PDB file of C-alpha atoms in Angstrom:
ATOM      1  CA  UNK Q   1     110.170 109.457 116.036  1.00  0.00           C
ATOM      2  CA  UNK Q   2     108.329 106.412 115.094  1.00  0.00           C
ATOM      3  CA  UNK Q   3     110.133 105.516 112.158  1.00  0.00           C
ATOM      4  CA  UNK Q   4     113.394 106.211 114.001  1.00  0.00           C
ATOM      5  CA  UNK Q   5     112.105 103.595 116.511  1.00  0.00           C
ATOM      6  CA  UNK Q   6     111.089 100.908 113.774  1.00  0.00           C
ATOM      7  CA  UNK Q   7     114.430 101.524 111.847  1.00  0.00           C
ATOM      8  CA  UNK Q   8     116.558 101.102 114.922  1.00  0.00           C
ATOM      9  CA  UNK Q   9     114.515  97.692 116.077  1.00  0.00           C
ATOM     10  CA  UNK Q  10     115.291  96.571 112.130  1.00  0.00           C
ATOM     11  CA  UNK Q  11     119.181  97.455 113.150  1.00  0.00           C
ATOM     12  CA  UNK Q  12     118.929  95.858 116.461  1.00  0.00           C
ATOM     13  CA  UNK Q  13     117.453  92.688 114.451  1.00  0.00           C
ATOM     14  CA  UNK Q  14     120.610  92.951 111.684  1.00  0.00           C
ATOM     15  CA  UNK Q  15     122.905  92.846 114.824  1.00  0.00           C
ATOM     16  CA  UNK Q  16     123.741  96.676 113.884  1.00  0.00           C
ATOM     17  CA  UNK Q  17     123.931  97.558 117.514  1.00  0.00           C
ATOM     18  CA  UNK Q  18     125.702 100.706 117.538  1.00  0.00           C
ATOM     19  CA  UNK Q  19     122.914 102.356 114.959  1.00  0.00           C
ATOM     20  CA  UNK Q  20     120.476 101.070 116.478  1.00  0.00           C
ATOM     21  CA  UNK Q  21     121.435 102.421 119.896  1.00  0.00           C
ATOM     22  CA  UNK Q  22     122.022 106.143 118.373  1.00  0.00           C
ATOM     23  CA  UNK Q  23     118.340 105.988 116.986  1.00  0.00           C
ATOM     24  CA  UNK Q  24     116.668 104.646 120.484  1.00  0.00           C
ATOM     25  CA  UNK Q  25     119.087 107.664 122.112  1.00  0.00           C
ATOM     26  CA  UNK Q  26     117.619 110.631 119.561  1.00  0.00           C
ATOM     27  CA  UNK Q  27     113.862 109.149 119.995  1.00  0.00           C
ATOM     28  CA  UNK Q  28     114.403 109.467 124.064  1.00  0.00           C
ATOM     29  CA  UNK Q  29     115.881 112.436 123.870  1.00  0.00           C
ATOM     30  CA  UNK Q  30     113.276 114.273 121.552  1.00  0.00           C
ATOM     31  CA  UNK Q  31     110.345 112.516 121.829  1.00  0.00           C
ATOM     32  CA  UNK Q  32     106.891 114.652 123.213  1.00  0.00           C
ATOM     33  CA  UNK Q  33     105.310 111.527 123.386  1.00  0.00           C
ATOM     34  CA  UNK Q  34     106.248 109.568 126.640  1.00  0.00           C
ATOM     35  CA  UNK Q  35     104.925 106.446 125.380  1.00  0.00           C
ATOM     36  CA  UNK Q  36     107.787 106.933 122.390  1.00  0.00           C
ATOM     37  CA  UNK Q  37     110.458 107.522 125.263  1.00  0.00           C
ATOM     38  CA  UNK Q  38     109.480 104.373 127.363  1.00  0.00           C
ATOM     39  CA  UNK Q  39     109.687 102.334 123.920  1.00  0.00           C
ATOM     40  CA  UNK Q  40     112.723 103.742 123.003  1.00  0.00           C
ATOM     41  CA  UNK Q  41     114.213 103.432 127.034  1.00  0.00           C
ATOM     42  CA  UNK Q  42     113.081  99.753 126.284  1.00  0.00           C
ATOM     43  CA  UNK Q  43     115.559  98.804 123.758  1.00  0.00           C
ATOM     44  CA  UNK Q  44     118.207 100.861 125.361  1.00  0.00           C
ATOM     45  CA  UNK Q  45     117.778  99.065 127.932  1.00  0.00           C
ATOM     46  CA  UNK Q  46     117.867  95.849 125.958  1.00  0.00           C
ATOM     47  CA  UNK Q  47     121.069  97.279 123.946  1.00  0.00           C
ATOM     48  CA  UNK Q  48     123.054  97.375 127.210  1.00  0.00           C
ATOM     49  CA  UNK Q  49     121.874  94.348 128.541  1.00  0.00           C
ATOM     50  CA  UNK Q  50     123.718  92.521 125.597  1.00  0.00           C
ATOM     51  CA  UNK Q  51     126.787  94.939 126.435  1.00  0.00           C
ATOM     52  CA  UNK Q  52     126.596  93.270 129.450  1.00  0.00           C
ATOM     53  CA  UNK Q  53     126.230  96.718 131.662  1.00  0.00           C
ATOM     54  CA  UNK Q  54     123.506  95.632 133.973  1.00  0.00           C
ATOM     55  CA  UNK Q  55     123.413  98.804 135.871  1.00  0.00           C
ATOM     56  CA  UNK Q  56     122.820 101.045 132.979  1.00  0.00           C
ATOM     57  CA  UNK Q  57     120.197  98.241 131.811  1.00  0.00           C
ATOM     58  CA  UNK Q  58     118.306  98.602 135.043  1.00  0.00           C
ATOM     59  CA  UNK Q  59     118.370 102.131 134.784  1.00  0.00           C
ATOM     60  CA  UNK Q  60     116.617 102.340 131.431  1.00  0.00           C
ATOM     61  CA  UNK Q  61     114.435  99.433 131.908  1.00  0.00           C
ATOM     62  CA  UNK Q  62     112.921 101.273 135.339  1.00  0.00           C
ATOM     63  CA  UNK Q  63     112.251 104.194 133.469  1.00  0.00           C
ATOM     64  CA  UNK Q  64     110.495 102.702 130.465  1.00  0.00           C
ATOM     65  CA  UNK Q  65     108.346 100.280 133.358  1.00  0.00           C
ATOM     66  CA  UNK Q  66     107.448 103.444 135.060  1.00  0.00           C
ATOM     67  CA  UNK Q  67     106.231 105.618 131.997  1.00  0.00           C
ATOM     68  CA  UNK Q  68     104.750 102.597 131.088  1.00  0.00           C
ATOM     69  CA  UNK Q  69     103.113 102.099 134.245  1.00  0.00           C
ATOM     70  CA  UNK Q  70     101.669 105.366 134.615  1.00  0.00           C
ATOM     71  CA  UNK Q  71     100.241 106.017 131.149  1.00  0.00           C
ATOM     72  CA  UNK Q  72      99.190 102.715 130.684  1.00  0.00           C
ATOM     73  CA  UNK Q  73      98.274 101.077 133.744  1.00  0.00           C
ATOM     74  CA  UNK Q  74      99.766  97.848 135.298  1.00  0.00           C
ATOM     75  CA  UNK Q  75      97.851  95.306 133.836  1.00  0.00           C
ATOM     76  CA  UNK Q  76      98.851  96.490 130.044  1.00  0.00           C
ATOM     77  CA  UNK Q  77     101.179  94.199 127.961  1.00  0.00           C
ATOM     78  CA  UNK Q  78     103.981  96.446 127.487  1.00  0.00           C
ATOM     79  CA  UNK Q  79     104.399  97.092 130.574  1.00  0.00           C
ATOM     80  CA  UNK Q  80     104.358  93.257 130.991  1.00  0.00           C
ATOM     81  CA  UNK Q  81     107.486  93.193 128.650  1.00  0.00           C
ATOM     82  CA  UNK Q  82     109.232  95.515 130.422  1.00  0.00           C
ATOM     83  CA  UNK Q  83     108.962  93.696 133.680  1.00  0.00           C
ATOM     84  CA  UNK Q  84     110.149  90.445 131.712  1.00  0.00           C
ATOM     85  CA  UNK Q  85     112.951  92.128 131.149  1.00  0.00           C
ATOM     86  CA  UNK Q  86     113.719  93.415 134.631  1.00  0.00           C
ATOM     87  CA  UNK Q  87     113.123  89.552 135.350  1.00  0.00           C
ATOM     88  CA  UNK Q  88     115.986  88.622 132.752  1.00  0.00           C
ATOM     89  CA  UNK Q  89     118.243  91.118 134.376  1.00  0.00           C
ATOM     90  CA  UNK Q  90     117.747  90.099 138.006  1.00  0.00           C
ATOM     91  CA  UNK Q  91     118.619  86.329 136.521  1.00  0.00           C
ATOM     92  CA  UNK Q  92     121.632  87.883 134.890  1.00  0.00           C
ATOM     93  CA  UNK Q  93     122.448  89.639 138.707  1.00  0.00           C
ATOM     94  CA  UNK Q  94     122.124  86.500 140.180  1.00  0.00           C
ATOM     95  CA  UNK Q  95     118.406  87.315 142.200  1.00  0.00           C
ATOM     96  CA  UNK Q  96     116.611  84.749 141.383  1.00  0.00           C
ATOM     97  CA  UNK Q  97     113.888  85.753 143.471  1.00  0.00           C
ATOM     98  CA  UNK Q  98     113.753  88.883 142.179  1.00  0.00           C
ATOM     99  CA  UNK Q  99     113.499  87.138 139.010  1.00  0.00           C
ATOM    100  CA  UNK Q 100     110.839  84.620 139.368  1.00  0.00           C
ATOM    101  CA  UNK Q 101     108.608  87.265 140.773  1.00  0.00           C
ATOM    102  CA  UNK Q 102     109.473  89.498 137.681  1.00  0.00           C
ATOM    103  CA  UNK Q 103     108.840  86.607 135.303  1.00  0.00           C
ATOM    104  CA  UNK Q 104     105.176  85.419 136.853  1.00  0.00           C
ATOM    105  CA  UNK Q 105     103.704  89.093 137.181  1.00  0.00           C
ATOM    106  CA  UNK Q 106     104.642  88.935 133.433  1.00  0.00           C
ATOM    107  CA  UNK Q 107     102.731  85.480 133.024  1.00  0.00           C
ATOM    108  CA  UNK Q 108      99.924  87.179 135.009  1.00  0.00           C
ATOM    109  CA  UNK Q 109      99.005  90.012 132.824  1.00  0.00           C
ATOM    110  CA  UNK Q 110     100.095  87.933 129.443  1.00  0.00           C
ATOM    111  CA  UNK Q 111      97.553  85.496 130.806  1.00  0.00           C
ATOM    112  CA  UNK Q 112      95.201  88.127 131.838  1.00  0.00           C
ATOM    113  CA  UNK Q 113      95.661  89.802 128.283  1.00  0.00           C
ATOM    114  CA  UNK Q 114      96.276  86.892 125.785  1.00  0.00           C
ATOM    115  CA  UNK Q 115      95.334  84.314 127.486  1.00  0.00           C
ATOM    116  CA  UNK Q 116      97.091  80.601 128.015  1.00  0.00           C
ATOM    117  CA  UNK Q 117      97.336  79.915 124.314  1.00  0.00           C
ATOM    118  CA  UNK Q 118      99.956  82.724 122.552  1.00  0.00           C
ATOM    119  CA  UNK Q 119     103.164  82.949 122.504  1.00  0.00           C
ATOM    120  CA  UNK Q 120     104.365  85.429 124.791  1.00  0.00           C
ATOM    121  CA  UNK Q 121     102.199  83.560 127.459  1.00  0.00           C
ATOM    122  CA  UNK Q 122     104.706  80.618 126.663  1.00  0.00           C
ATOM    123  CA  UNK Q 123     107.513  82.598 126.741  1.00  0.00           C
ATOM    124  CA  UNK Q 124     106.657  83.609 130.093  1.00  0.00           C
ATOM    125  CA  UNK Q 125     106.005  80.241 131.199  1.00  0.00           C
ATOM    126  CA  UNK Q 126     109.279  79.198 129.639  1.00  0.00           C
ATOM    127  CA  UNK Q 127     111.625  81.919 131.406  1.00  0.00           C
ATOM    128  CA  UNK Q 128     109.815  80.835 134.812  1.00  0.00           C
ATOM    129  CA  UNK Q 129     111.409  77.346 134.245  1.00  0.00           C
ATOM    130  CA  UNK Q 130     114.469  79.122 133.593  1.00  0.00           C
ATOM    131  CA  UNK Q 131     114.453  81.013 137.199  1.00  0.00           C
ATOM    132  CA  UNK Q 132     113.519  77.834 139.264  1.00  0.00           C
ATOM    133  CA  UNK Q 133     115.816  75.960 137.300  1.00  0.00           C
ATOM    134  CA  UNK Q 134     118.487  78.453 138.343  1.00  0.00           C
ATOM    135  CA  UNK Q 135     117.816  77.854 142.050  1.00  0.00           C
ATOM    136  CA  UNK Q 136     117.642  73.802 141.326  1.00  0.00           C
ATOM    137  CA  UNK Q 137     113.682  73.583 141.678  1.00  0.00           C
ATOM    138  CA  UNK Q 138     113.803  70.895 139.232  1.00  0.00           C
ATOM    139  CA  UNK Q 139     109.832  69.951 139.648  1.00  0.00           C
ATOM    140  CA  UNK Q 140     108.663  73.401 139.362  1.00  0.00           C
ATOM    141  CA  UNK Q 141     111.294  74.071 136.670  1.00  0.00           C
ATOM    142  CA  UNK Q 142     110.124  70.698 134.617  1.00  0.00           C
ATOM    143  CA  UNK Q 143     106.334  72.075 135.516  1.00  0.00           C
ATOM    144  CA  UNK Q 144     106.443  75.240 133.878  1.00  0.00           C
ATOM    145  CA  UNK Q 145     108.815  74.116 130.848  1.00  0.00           C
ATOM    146  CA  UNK Q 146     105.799  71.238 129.773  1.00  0.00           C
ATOM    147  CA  UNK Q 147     103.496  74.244 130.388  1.00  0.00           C
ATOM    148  CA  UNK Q 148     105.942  76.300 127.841  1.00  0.00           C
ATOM    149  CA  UNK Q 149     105.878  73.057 125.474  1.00  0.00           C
ATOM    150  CA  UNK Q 150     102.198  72.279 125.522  1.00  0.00           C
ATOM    151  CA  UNK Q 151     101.281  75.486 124.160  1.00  0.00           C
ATOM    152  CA  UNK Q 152     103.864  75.603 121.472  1.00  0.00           C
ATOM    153  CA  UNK Q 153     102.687  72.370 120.537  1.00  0.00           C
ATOM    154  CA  UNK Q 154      98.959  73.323 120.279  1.00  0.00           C
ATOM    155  CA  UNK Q 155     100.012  76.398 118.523  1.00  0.00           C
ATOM    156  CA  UNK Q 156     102.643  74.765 115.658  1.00  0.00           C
ATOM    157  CA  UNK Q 157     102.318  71.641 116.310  1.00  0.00           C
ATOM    158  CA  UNK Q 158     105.511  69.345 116.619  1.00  0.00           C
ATOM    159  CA  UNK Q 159     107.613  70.735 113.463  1.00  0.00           C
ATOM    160  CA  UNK Q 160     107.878  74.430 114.570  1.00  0.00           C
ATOM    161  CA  UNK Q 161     111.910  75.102 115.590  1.00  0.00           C
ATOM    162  CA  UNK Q 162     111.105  76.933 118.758  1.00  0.00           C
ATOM    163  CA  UNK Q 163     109.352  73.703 120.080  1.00  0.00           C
ATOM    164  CA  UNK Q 164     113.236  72.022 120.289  1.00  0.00           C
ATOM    165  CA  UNK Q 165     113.981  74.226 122.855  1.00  0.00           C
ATOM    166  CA  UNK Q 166     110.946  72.953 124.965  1.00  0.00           C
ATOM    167  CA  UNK Q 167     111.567  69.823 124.467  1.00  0.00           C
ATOM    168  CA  UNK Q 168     115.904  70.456 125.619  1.00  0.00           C
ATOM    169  CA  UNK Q 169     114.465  72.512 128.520  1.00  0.00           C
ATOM    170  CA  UNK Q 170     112.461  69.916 129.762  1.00  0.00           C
ATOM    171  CA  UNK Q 171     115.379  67.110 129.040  1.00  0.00           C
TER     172      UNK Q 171
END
């Protein structure tokens, strides 16, 4: 079930969306291991987030966060990711609230986990922008995207690509 998983995230990667979704499908659906089915509800729930079906989305992103939850514990990373996404989702629905709250518990535990200088922490910081940007909170929008861009900086320096996108989020 593993490999199935790590082939169908190389699929997803190739833009091979359809194989990618049968492999998630057979790992949920035969997996013992519940940490295999959350992963696996995960990026099914990712796969119909691009197909733009929210509802089946939330569904499989709920029940990956709350395998996650209990085997794991609220404070672990994955579950973190999962609640990211739930935070991307309520953007894409339009609650914005919803979404900012998704996006800082993320921060929190990334924070918490990795502290203020990796990636995923920026990431976090980055999407936050994103959600108070969306309800035209400009200063706390600008706020979190120079938090986004001063870690990026400190970790690449000024010539890695993702930094451009700091630097056009903050523009």
């Amino acid at each position: 079930d593993e490999c199935k998983l790590l082939l169908g995230d190389a699929f997803f990667r190739l833009d091979s969306f359809t194989v990618s979704k049968s492999l998630f499908d057979a790992v949920y659906h035969t997996a013992e291991d519940s940490l295999l089915r959350a992963k696996a509800c995960n990026h099914i729930g990712s796969w119909y987030y691009l197909e733009s079906e929210f509802d089946s989305a939330t569904v499989y992103y709920n029940k990956s966060h709350e395998i996650y939850e209990r085997r794991l514990g609220k404070q672990h990373t994955k579950t973190a990711q999962v609640i990211y996404n739930l935070g991307l989702l309520a953007g894409q629905n339009g609650d914005y609230y919803t979404s900012q709250q998704n996006f800082r518990e993320a921060l929190r535990i990334y924070r918490l986990k990795f502290g203020e200088n990796h990636p995923r922490t920026a990431e976090a910081y980055a999407a936050l922008g994103g959600a108070y940007l969306n309800t035209d909170n400009i200063e706390k929008a600008v706020y979190y995207f120079k938090k986004d861009r001063a870690i990026l900086q400190k970790l690449y320096g000024n010539n890695q690509p993702d930094i451009i996108y700091s630097y056009l989020n903050c523009g």
